[in-house]
PDB file of C-alpha atoms in Angstrom:
ATOM      1  CA  MET A   1       0.000   0.000   0.000  1.00 41.00           C
ATOM      2  CA  ASP A   2       1.290   3.441  -0.911  1.00 41.00           C
ATOM      3  CA  ILE A   3       1.180   5.284   2.389  1.00 36.00           C
ATOM      4  CA  LYS A   4       2.172   8.596   0.770  1.00 40.00           C
ATOM      5  CA  ASN A   5      -1.335   9.191  -0.512  1.00 42.00           C
ATOM      6  CA  SER A   6      -3.387   6.819   1.624  1.00 40.00           C
ATOM      7  CA  PRO A   7      -6.210   7.717   4.022  1.00 38.00           C
ATOM      8  CA  LEU A   8      -3.945   6.321   6.785  1.00 36.00           C
ATOM      9  CA  LYS A   9      -1.399   9.045   6.136  1.00 39.00           C
ATOM     10  CA  ALA A  10      -4.104  11.705   6.262  1.00 39.00           C
ATOM     11  CA  SER A  11      -5.438  10.326   9.551  1.00 37.00           C
ATOM     12  CA  LEU A  12      -1.962  10.170  11.081  1.00 35.00           C
ATOM     13  CA  THR A  13      -1.251  13.719   9.967  1.00 40.00           C
ATOM     14  CA  VAL A  14      -4.465  15.038  11.518  1.00 38.00           C
ATOM     15  CA  ALA A  15      -3.802  13.103  14.736  1.00 38.00           C
ATOM     16  CA  ALA A  16      -0.244  14.397  14.958  1.00 41.00           C
ATOM     17  CA  MET A  17      -1.373  17.976  14.394  1.00 42.00           C
ATOM     18  CA  THR A  18      -4.082  17.592  17.042  1.00 39.00           C
ATOM     19  CA  VAL A  19      -1.648  16.166  19.639  1.00 38.00           C
ATOM     20  CA  ALA A  20       0.913  18.850  18.837  1.00 41.00           C
ATOM     21  CA  SER A  21      -1.649  21.620  19.242  1.00 42.00           C
ATOM     22  CA  LEU A  22      -2.846  20.189  22.564  1.00 38.00           C
ATOM     23  CA  LEU A  23       0.698  19.884  23.879  1.00 42.00           C
ATOM     24  CA  THR A  24       1.557  23.376  22.738  1.00 43.00           C
ATOM     25  CA  ALA A  25      -1.512  24.796  24.467  1.00 40.00           C
ATOM     26  CA  SER A  26      -0.750  22.811  27.614  1.00 42.00           C
ATOM     27  CA  PHE A  27       2.861  23.960  27.773  1.00 43.00           C
ATOM     28  CA  ALA A  28       1.957  27.547  26.985  1.00 44.00           C
ATOM     29  CA  GLN A  29      -0.388  27.572  29.970  1.00 49.00           C
ATOM     30  CA  ALA A  30       1.853  25.511  32.255  1.00 58.00           C
ATOM     31  CA  ASN A  31       0.957  27.154  35.553  1.00 70.00           C
ATOM     32  CA  THR A  32       1.863  24.281  37.857  1.00 87.00           C
ATOM     33  CA  GLN A  33       1.476  23.710  41.600  1.00 95.00           C
ATOM     34  CA  ASN A  34       2.717  20.123  42.066  1.00 97.00           C
ATOM     35  CA  GLU A  35       6.092  18.512  41.442  1.00 98.00           C
ATOM     36  CA  VAL A  36       7.232  14.879  41.372  1.00 98.00           C
ATOM     37  CA  GLN A  37      10.892  13.889  41.326  1.00 98.00           C
ATOM     38  CA  VAL A  38      12.545  10.481  40.887  1.00 98.00           C
ATOM     39  CA  ARG A  39      16.245   9.742  41.270  1.00 97.00           C
ATOM     40  CA  ALA A  40      18.892   7.025  41.171  1.00 96.00           C
ATOM     41  CA  ILE A  41      22.331   7.475  42.753  1.00 95.00           C
ATOM     42  CA  ASP A  42      25.220   5.055  42.343  1.00 92.00           C
ATOM     43  CA  PHE A  43      28.055   5.217  44.898  1.00 84.00           C
ATOM     44  CA  GLU A  44      31.467   3.827  43.963  1.00 75.00           C
ATOM     45  CA  GLY A  45      32.378   0.904  46.207  1.00 60.00           C
ATOM     46  CA  ILE A  46      28.751   0.189  47.214  1.00 63.00           C
ATOM     47  CA  ASP A  47      27.049  -2.673  45.410  1.00 63.00           C
ATOM     48  CA  ASP A  48      23.556  -1.208  45.748  1.00 75.00           C
ATOM     49  CA  THR A  49      22.139   1.920  44.168  1.00 88.00           C
ATOM     50  CA  LEU A  50      19.951   4.413  45.986  1.00 93.00           C
ATOM     51  CA  TYR A  51      16.504   4.865  44.439  1.00 95.00           C
ATOM     52  CA  GLY A  52      14.081   7.492  45.569  1.00 97.00           C
ATOM     53  CA  GLY A  53      11.335   9.931  44.845  1.00 98.00           C
ATOM     54  CA  SER A  54       9.660  12.987  46.321  1.00 98.00           C
ATOM     55  CA  PHE A  55       6.527  15.072  45.996  1.00 98.00           C
ATOM     56  CA  THR A  56       6.332  18.855  46.421  1.00 98.00           C
ATOM     57  CA  ARG A  57       3.215  20.951  46.773  1.00 98.00           C
ATOM     58  CA  TYR A  58       3.582  24.667  46.056  1.00 98.00           C
ATOM     59  CA  THR A  59       1.293  27.063  47.895  1.00 97.00           C
ATOM     60  CA  SER A  60       0.595  28.963  44.674  1.00 95.00           C
ATOM     61  CA  THR A  61       1.053  28.248  40.989  1.00 94.00           C
ATOM     62  CA  LEU A  62       4.436  28.506  39.331  1.00 93.00           C
ATOM     63  CA  LYS A  63       4.023  30.865  36.427  1.00 87.00           C
ATOM     64  CA  GLY A  64       5.441  29.898  33.081  1.00 78.00           C
ATOM     65  CA  ASN A  65       7.736  32.139  31.047  1.00 76.00           C
ATOM     66  CA  SER A  66       9.174  33.733  34.182  1.00 75.00           C
ATOM     67  CA  GLY A  67      12.876  32.967  34.246  1.00 87.00           C
ATOM     68  CA  ALA A  68      14.704  29.654  34.475  1.00 95.00           C
ATOM     69  CA  TYR A  69      12.405  26.670  35.032  1.00 96.00           C
ATOM     70  CA  LEU A  70      14.680  24.889  37.516  1.00 97.00           C
ATOM     71  CA  ILE A  71      14.789  27.733  40.051  1.00 96.00           C
ATOM     72  CA  SER A  72      11.436  29.344  39.277  1.00 94.00           C
ATOM     73  CA  PRO A  73      10.139  28.697  42.848  1.00 95.00           C
ATOM     74  CA  TYR A  74      13.063  30.758  44.191  1.00 95.00           C
ATOM     75  CA  LEU A  75      12.768  33.478  41.564  1.00 94.00           C
ATOM     76  CA  GLN A  76       9.011  33.795  42.137  1.00 94.00           C
ATOM     77  CA  ARG A  77       9.261  33.397  45.955  1.00 95.00           C
ATOM     78  CA  VAL A  78       6.734  30.539  46.070  1.00 96.00           C
ATOM     79  CA  SER A  79       6.503  28.563  49.323  1.00 98.00           C
ATOM     80  CA  SER A  80       6.292  24.765  49.335  1.00 98.00           C
ATOM     81  CA  PHE A  81       5.901  21.576  51.370  1.00 98.00           C
ATOM     82  CA  SER A  82       7.576  18.317  50.400  1.00 98.00           C
ATOM     83  CA  GLY A  83       8.009  14.686  51.378  1.00 98.00           C
ATOM     84  CA  GLY A  84      10.111  11.880  49.978  1.00 98.00           C
ATOM     85  CA  TYR A  85      11.300   8.300  50.286  1.00 97.00           C
ATOM     86  CA  ASN A  86      14.631   6.682  49.380  1.00 96.00           C
ATOM     87  CA  ASN A  87      15.946   3.142  49.709  1.00 94.00           C
ATOM     88  CA  ILE A  88      19.432   1.673  49.506  1.00 89.00           C
ATOM     89  CA  ASP A  89      20.277  -1.910  50.390  1.00 83.00           C
ATOM     90  CA  GLY A  90      17.032  -2.309  52.340  1.00 81.00           C
ATOM     91  CA  THR A  91      17.539   0.891  54.328  1.00 88.00           C
ATOM     92  CA  ASP A  92      14.497   3.163  54.453  1.00 93.00           C
ATOM     93  CA  ILE A  93      15.142   6.909  54.301  1.00 96.00           C
ATOM     94  CA  PHE A  94      12.259   9.350  54.759  1.00 97.00           C
ATOM     95  CA  THR A  95      12.373  13.104  54.171  1.00 98.00           C
ATOM     96  CA  LEU A  96      10.098  16.015  55.010  1.00 98.00           C
ATOM     97  CA  GLY A  97      10.650  19.687  54.277  1.00 98.00           C
ATOM     98  CA  THR A  98       9.184  23.118  53.811  1.00 98.00           C
ATOM     99  CA  THR A  99      10.400  26.387  52.332  1.00 98.00           C
ATOM    100  CA  LEU A 100       8.464  29.476  53.403  1.00 98.00           C
ATOM    101  CA  TYR A 101       8.811  32.904  51.824  1.00 97.00           C
ATOM    102  CA  LEU A 102       7.424  35.179  54.521  1.00 94.00           C
ATOM    103  CA  ASN A 103       7.691  38.206  52.223  1.00 92.00           C
ATOM    104  CA  GLU A 104      10.011  39.510  49.509  1.00 91.00           C
ATOM    105  CA  GLU A 105      12.903  39.706  51.996  1.00 95.00           C
ATOM    106  CA  TRP A 106      12.615  36.830  54.490  1.00 97.00           C
ATOM    107  CA  MET A 107      12.791  33.086  53.857  1.00 97.00           C
ATOM    108  CA  MET A 108      12.834  30.092  56.212  1.00 98.00           C
ATOM    109  CA  SER A 109      13.410  26.422  55.364  1.00 98.00           C
ATOM    110  CA  ILE A 110      13.211  23.291  57.507  1.00 98.00           C
ATOM    111  CA  ASP A 111      14.326  19.886  56.220  1.00 98.00           C
ATOM    112  CA  GLY A 112      14.294  16.608  58.115  1.00 97.00           C
ATOM    113  CA  THR A 113      15.626  13.142  57.294  1.00 97.00           C
ATOM    114  CA  TYR A 114      14.983   9.877  59.126  1.00 97.00           C
ATOM    115  CA  ALA A 115      16.800   6.643  58.290  1.00 94.00           C
ATOM    116  CA  ASP A 116      16.283   3.142  59.702  1.00 89.00           C
ATOM    117  CA  PHE A 117      19.189   0.663  59.431  1.00 83.00           C
ATOM    118  CA  ASP A 118      19.151  -3.117  59.997  1.00 79.00           C
ATOM    119  CA  TYR A 119      22.347  -5.092  60.615  1.00 73.00           C
ATOM    120  CA  ASP A 120      23.105  -8.742  61.339  1.00 70.00           C
ATOM    121  CA  PHE A 121      24.038  -7.806  64.913  1.00 73.00           C
ATOM    122  CA  GLY A 122      21.386  -5.136  65.570  1.00 77.00           C
ATOM    123  CA  ASP A 123      19.707  -2.027  64.284  1.00 81.00           C
ATOM    124  CA  SER A 124      20.026   1.745  64.407  1.00 88.00           C
ATOM    125  CA  ASP A 125      18.262   4.877  63.272  1.00 90.00           C
ATOM    126  CA  SER A 126      19.286   8.444  62.593  1.00 94.00           C
ATOM    127  CA  THR A 127      17.487  11.783  62.498  1.00 96.00           C
ATOM    128  CA  ASP A 128      18.854  14.924  60.837  1.00 97.00           C
ATOM    129  CA  ILE A 129      17.262  18.375  60.917  1.00 97.00           C
ATOM    130  CA  ASP A 130      18.435  21.354  58.849  1.00 97.00           C
ATOM    131  CA  VAL A 131      17.002  24.806  59.599  1.00 98.00           C
ATOM    132  CA  LYS A 132      17.882  27.946  57.619  1.00 98.00           C
ATOM    133  CA  VAL A 133      16.744  31.571  57.702  1.00 98.00           C
ATOM    134  CA  GLY A 134      17.581  33.790  54.742  1.00 98.00           C
ATOM    135  CA  TYR A 135      17.324  37.508  54.055  1.00 98.00           C
ATOM    136  CA  ASN A 136      17.382  39.111  50.617  1.00 97.00           C
ATOM    137  CA  LEU A 137      19.640  42.154  50.574  1.00 97.00           C
ATOM    138  CA  SER A 138      18.398  42.719  47.035  1.00 95.00           C
ATOM    139  CA  ARG A 139      16.496  40.839  44.375  1.00 92.00           C
ATOM    140  CA  GLU A 140      19.743  39.099  43.389  1.00 95.00           C
ATOM    141  CA  TRP A 141      21.574  38.623  46.705  1.00 97.00           C
ATOM    142  CA  GLN A 142      20.512  36.467  49.665  1.00 98.00           C
ATOM    143  CA  VAL A 143      22.415  35.852  52.915  1.00 98.00           C
ATOM    144  CA  GLY A 144      21.453  33.628  55.807  1.00 98.00           C
ATOM    145  CA  ALA A 145      22.317  31.388  58.726  1.00 98.00           C
ATOM    146  CA  GLY A 146      21.039  28.208  60.324  1.00 98.00           C
ATOM    147  CA  PHE A 147      21.839  25.121  62.346  1.00 96.00           C
ATOM    148  CA  LEU A 148      22.068  21.363  61.907  1.00 96.00           C
ATOM    149  CA  TYR A 149      21.021  18.749  64.436  1.00 96.00           C
ATOM    150  CA  SER A 150      21.685  15.028  64.146  1.00 95.00           C
ATOM    151  CA  GLU A 151      20.907  12.115  66.434  1.00 95.00           C
ATOM    152  CA  GLN A 152      21.759   8.408  66.215  1.00 92.00           C
ATOM    153  CA  ASN A 153      20.320   5.535  68.253  1.00 91.00           C
ATOM    154  CA  PHE A 154      21.671   2.002  68.083  1.00 85.00           C
ATOM    155  CA  ASN A 155      20.921  -1.388  69.635  1.00 85.00           C
ATOM    156  CA  GLY A 156      22.512  -4.779  69.129  1.00 81.00           C
ATOM    157  CA  ILE A 157      24.182  -7.910  70.454  1.00 78.00           C
ATOM    158  CA  ILE A 158      27.900  -8.760  70.107  1.00 72.00           C
ATOM    159  CA  ASP A 159      29.303 -11.975  71.616  1.00 70.00           C
ATOM    160  CA  GLY A 160      26.091 -12.466  73.504  1.00 71.00           C
ATOM    161  CA  GLU A 161      26.297  -9.036  75.111  1.00 76.00           C
ATOM    162  CA  ARG A 162      23.530  -6.531  74.455  1.00 80.00           C
ATOM    163  CA  PHE A 163      24.525  -2.938  73.870  1.00 76.00           C
ATOM    164  CA  SER A 164      22.689   0.287  73.119  1.00 82.00           C
ATOM    165  CA  GLY A 165      23.594   3.926  72.845  1.00 84.00           C
ATOM    166  CA  ARG A 166      22.698   7.368  71.642  1.00 88.00           C
ATOM    167  CA  GLU A 167      24.756  10.153  70.091  1.00 89.00           C
ATOM    168  CA  ASN A 168      23.860  13.633  68.916  1.00 91.00           C
ATOM    169  CA  ASP A 169      25.632  16.541  67.322  1.00 92.00           C
ATOM    170  CA  ASN A 170      24.949  20.211  66.592  1.00 94.00           C
ATOM    171  CA  ALA A 171      26.472  22.574  64.056  1.00 96.00           C
ATOM    172  CA  ILE A 172      25.888  26.109  62.876  1.00 97.00           C
ATOM    173  CA  LEU A 173      26.092  27.345  59.311  1.00 97.00           C
ATOM    174  CA  ALA A 174      26.146  30.475  57.177  1.00 98.00           C
ATOM    175  CA  PHE A 175      25.244  30.729  53.497  1.00 98.00           C
ATOM    176  CA  THR A 176      24.884  33.182  50.643  1.00 98.00           C
ATOM    177  CA  ARG A 177      23.311  33.091  47.199  1.00 98.00           C
ATOM    178  CA  TYR A 178      23.727  35.463  44.290  1.00 98.00           C
ATOM    179  CA  THR A 179      21.505  35.083  41.219  1.00 97.00           C
ATOM    180  CA  THR A 180      21.669  37.126  38.027  1.00 96.00           C
ATOM    181  CA  VAL A 181      18.934  35.093  36.296  1.00 95.00           C
ATOM    182  CA  GLY A 182      16.030  37.292  35.209  1.00 90.00           C
ATOM    183  CA  LYS A 183      12.923  36.798  33.092  1.00 88.00           C
ATOM    184  CA  SER A 184      15.080  35.959  30.085  1.00 91.00           C
ATOM    185  CA  GLY A 185      16.107  32.734  31.867  1.00 94.00           C
ATOM    186  CA  THR A 186      19.844  33.264  31.361  1.00 96.00           C
ATOM    187  CA  GLY A 187      22.573  34.104  33.850  1.00 96.00           C
ATOM    188  CA  TRP A 188      24.381  32.791  36.930  1.00 97.00           C
ATOM    189  CA  ASP A 189      23.148  31.199  40.138  1.00 98.00           C
ATOM    190  CA  LEU A 190      25.977  31.107  42.708  1.00 98.00           C
ATOM    191  CA  LEU A 191      25.788  29.470  46.150  1.00 98.00           C
ATOM    192  CA  ALA A 192      28.256  29.128  49.032  1.00 98.00           C
ATOM    193  CA  GLU A 193      27.892  27.591  52.502  1.00 98.00           C
ATOM    194  CA  TYR A 194      30.092  27.180  55.573  1.00 97.00           C
ATOM    195  CA  ILE A 195      29.323  24.650  58.321  1.00 96.00           C
ATOM    196  CA  SER A 196      31.157  24.979  61.641  1.00 93.00           C
ATOM    197  CA  ASP A 197      31.537  21.605  63.336  1.00 87.00           C
ATOM    198  CA  ASP A 198      34.228  19.182  64.491  1.00 81.00           C
ATOM    199  CA  ALA A 199      34.870  18.785  60.777  1.00 83.00           C
ATOM    200  CA  ASP A 200      34.270  22.177  59.174  1.00 90.00           C
ATOM    201  CA  VAL A 201      32.732  22.067  55.700  1.00 93.00           C
ATOM    202  CA  ILE A 202      32.982  24.652  52.935  1.00 96.00           C
ATOM    203  CA  ARG A 203      30.994  24.056  49.778  1.00 96.00           C
ATOM    204  CA  GLY A 204      29.742  25.992  46.822  1.00 97.00           C
ATOM    205  CA  SER A 205      28.288  25.752  43.346  1.00 98.00           C
ATOM    206  CA  ALA A 206      28.202  27.867  40.215  1.00 98.00           C
ATOM    207  CA  ARG A 207      25.374  27.202  37.776  1.00 98.00           C
ATOM    208  CA  TYR A 208      24.995  28.940  34.436  1.00 98.00           C
ATOM    209  CA  PHE A 209      21.677  29.026  32.569  1.00 98.00           C
ATOM    210  CA  PHE A 210      22.120  29.135  28.798  1.00 97.00           C
ATOM    211  CA  ASN A 211      18.365  29.486  28.407  1.00 96.00           C
ATOM    212  CA  PRO A 212      15.325  28.839  30.652  1.00 96.00           C
ATOM    213  CA  GLY A 213      15.640  25.079  30.205  1.00 96.00           C
ATOM    214  CA  LEU A 214      19.359  24.280  30.022  1.00 98.00           C
ATOM    215  CA  SER A 215      21.905  24.803  32.789  1.00 98.00           C
ATOM    216  CA  VAL A 216      25.278  23.385  33.792  1.00 98.00           C
ATOM    217  CA  ALA A 217      26.670  23.527  37.333  1.00 98.00           C
ATOM    218  CA  GLY A 218      30.071  22.957  38.856  1.00 98.00           C
ATOM    219  CA  THR A 219      30.311  22.038  42.552  1.00 97.00           C
ATOM    220  CA  TYR A 220      33.092  21.953  45.130  1.00 96.00           C
ATOM    221  CA  ALA A 221      33.243  20.821  48.757  1.00 95.00           C
ATOM    222  CA  HIS A 222      36.101  20.853  51.279  1.00 92.00           C
ATOM    223  CA  ILE A 223      35.991  19.028  54.609  1.00 89.00           C
ATOM    224  CA  ASN A 224      38.544  20.215  57.165  1.00 85.00           C
ATOM    225  CA  ALA A 225      38.869  17.014  59.179  1.00 77.00           C
ATOM    226  CA  PRO A 226      40.003  17.204  62.821  1.00 73.00           C
ATOM    227  CA  GLY A 227      43.164  15.647  64.246  1.00 67.00           C
ATOM    228  CA  ASP A 228      45.092  13.245  62.066  1.00 66.00           C
ATOM    229  CA  PHE A 229      42.167  12.492  59.766  1.00 70.00           C
ATOM    230  CA  GLU A 230      42.562  13.217  56.069  1.00 70.00           C
ATOM    231  CA  ASN A 231      40.876  16.335  54.704  1.00 78.00           C
ATOM    232  CA  GLY A 232      38.333  15.785  51.954  1.00 83.00           C
ATOM    233  CA  ASN A 233      37.956  17.588  48.641  1.00 90.00           C
ATOM    234  CA  GLU A 234      35.153  16.849  46.219  1.00 93.00           C
ATOM    235  CA  ILE A 235      34.363  18.280  42.795  1.00 95.00           C
ATOM    236  CA  GLY A 236      31.328  17.662  40.637  1.00 96.00           C
ATOM    237  CA  VAL A 237      29.344  18.660  37.584  1.00 98.00           C
ATOM    238  CA  GLU A 238      25.603  18.543  36.845  1.00 98.00           C
ATOM    239  CA  VAL A 239      23.580  19.089  33.680  1.00 98.00           C
ATOM    240  CA  ASP A 240      19.879  19.930  34.017  1.00 98.00           C
ATOM    241  CA  TYR A 241      17.657  20.084  30.933  1.00 98.00           C
ATOM    242  CA  TRP A 242      13.963  20.974  30.796  1.00 97.00           C
ATOM    243  CA  LEU A 243      12.230  19.704  27.665  1.00 96.00           C
ATOM    244  CA  ASN A 244       9.444  22.171  28.463  1.00 93.00           C
ATOM    245  CA  GLU A 245       8.105  23.997  31.539  1.00 92.00           C
ATOM    246  CA  GLN A 246       6.852  20.741  33.038  1.00 94.00           C
ATOM    247  CA  PHE A 247       9.399  17.969  32.439  1.00 97.00           C
ATOM    248  CA  SER A 248      13.157  17.783  32.997  1.00 98.00           C
ATOM    249  CA  VAL A 249      16.008  15.295  33.176  1.00 98.00           C
ATOM    250  CA  LYS A 250      19.358  15.740  34.863  1.00 98.00           C
ATOM    251  CA  ALA A 251      22.638  13.916  35.349  1.00 98.00           C
ATOM    252  CA  GLY A 252      25.450  14.553  37.792  1.00 97.00           C
ATOM    253  CA  TYR A 253      28.896  13.244  38.632  1.00 96.00           C
ATOM    254  CA  GLN A 254      31.000  13.826  41.756  1.00 93.00           C
ATOM    255  CA  ARG A 255      34.495  12.672  42.572  1.00 91.00           C
ATOM    256  CA  GLN A 256      36.715  12.698  45.634  1.00 86.00           C
ATOM    257  CA  VAL A 257      40.085  14.266  44.792  1.00 84.00           C
ATOM    258  CA  ASP A 258      43.437  14.215  46.608  1.00 74.00           C
ATOM    259  CA  SER A 259      42.486  10.911  48.212  1.00 65.00           C
ATOM    260  CA  ASP A 260      43.373   7.233  47.897  1.00 62.00           C
ATOM    261  CA  ILE A 261      39.691   6.356  48.379  1.00 63.00           C
ATOM    262  CA  ASP A 262      37.467   5.887  45.317  1.00 61.00           C
ATOM    263  CA  ALA A 263      34.319   7.859  46.070  1.00 72.00           C
ATOM    264  CA  ASP A 264      32.777   8.546  42.685  1.00 87.00           C
ATOM    265  CA  VAL A 265      29.055   9.284  42.699  1.00 92.00           C
ATOM    266  CA  LEU A 266      26.838   9.171  39.592  1.00 94.00           C
ATOM    267  CA  SER A 267      23.268  10.481  39.786  1.00 96.00           C
ATOM    268  CA  LEU A 268      20.331  10.543  37.379  1.00 97.00           C
ATOM    269  CA  GLY A 269      16.957  12.179  37.929  1.00 98.00           C
ATOM    270  CA  ALA A 270      13.758  13.439  36.372  1.00 98.00           C
ATOM    271  CA  THR A 271      11.168  16.051  37.400  1.00 98.00           C
ATOM    272  CA  TYR A 272       7.547  16.500  36.352  1.00 98.00           C
ATOM    273  CA  ARG A 273       5.378  19.472  37.288  1.00 96.00           C
ATOM    274  CA  PHE A 274       1.609  19.547  36.885  1.00 95.00           C
TER     275      PHE A 274
END
């Protein structure tokens, strides 16, 4: 059958044009308020891969055509609530978080993580809480401070002897963010953070948006280990690409440098807003 002039070709053409028009209309009016993310992270030296997902509910719609898609909640100052689940080697990891923009100047975020571990000789769990308060000196520049709290509980039996314990730790942090991305969706998004603890941490990232959908980021982290422990230095790169205002894919790679330990990390993820 000659498909070039057949009724089938005409039907397919009409169907394709109809789908294209519907998608175009949908994307042009992509004011979204929900976000779903899925991820897979492979750690060098660990046989199992972490798989996870999260759901975010924004308190108001994210407007389309208003800057870079990836950071549109920050650019538009839209508050959100989120929850997620991750699993690696049978370990359950739960997350909860919120980011609140009190007004054009003040922001507060609270993120919590709970993990439950099972071992042959016992079990343990950990809780981590990250609280930040930020203030916008201008539309482009944000500064802030916060604290980290972590707690570990463990129980088990070794050589017939039962043991249990609890440990906790606190740290303070300071951060800054400078963003030149405007409504055109191009420009820089720069972040830096310092954590003061037994092992001080300095980390930062520089992301450049070529257009509203495509950005590339470079990351760096330095851990100033106490005593005779080896300091840590980590570099990374991430590419984030939005096919439209609703769907994106990203890939990242991180590597430990100046160390005899292989600690490469490869991550893949996807985001859908609706």
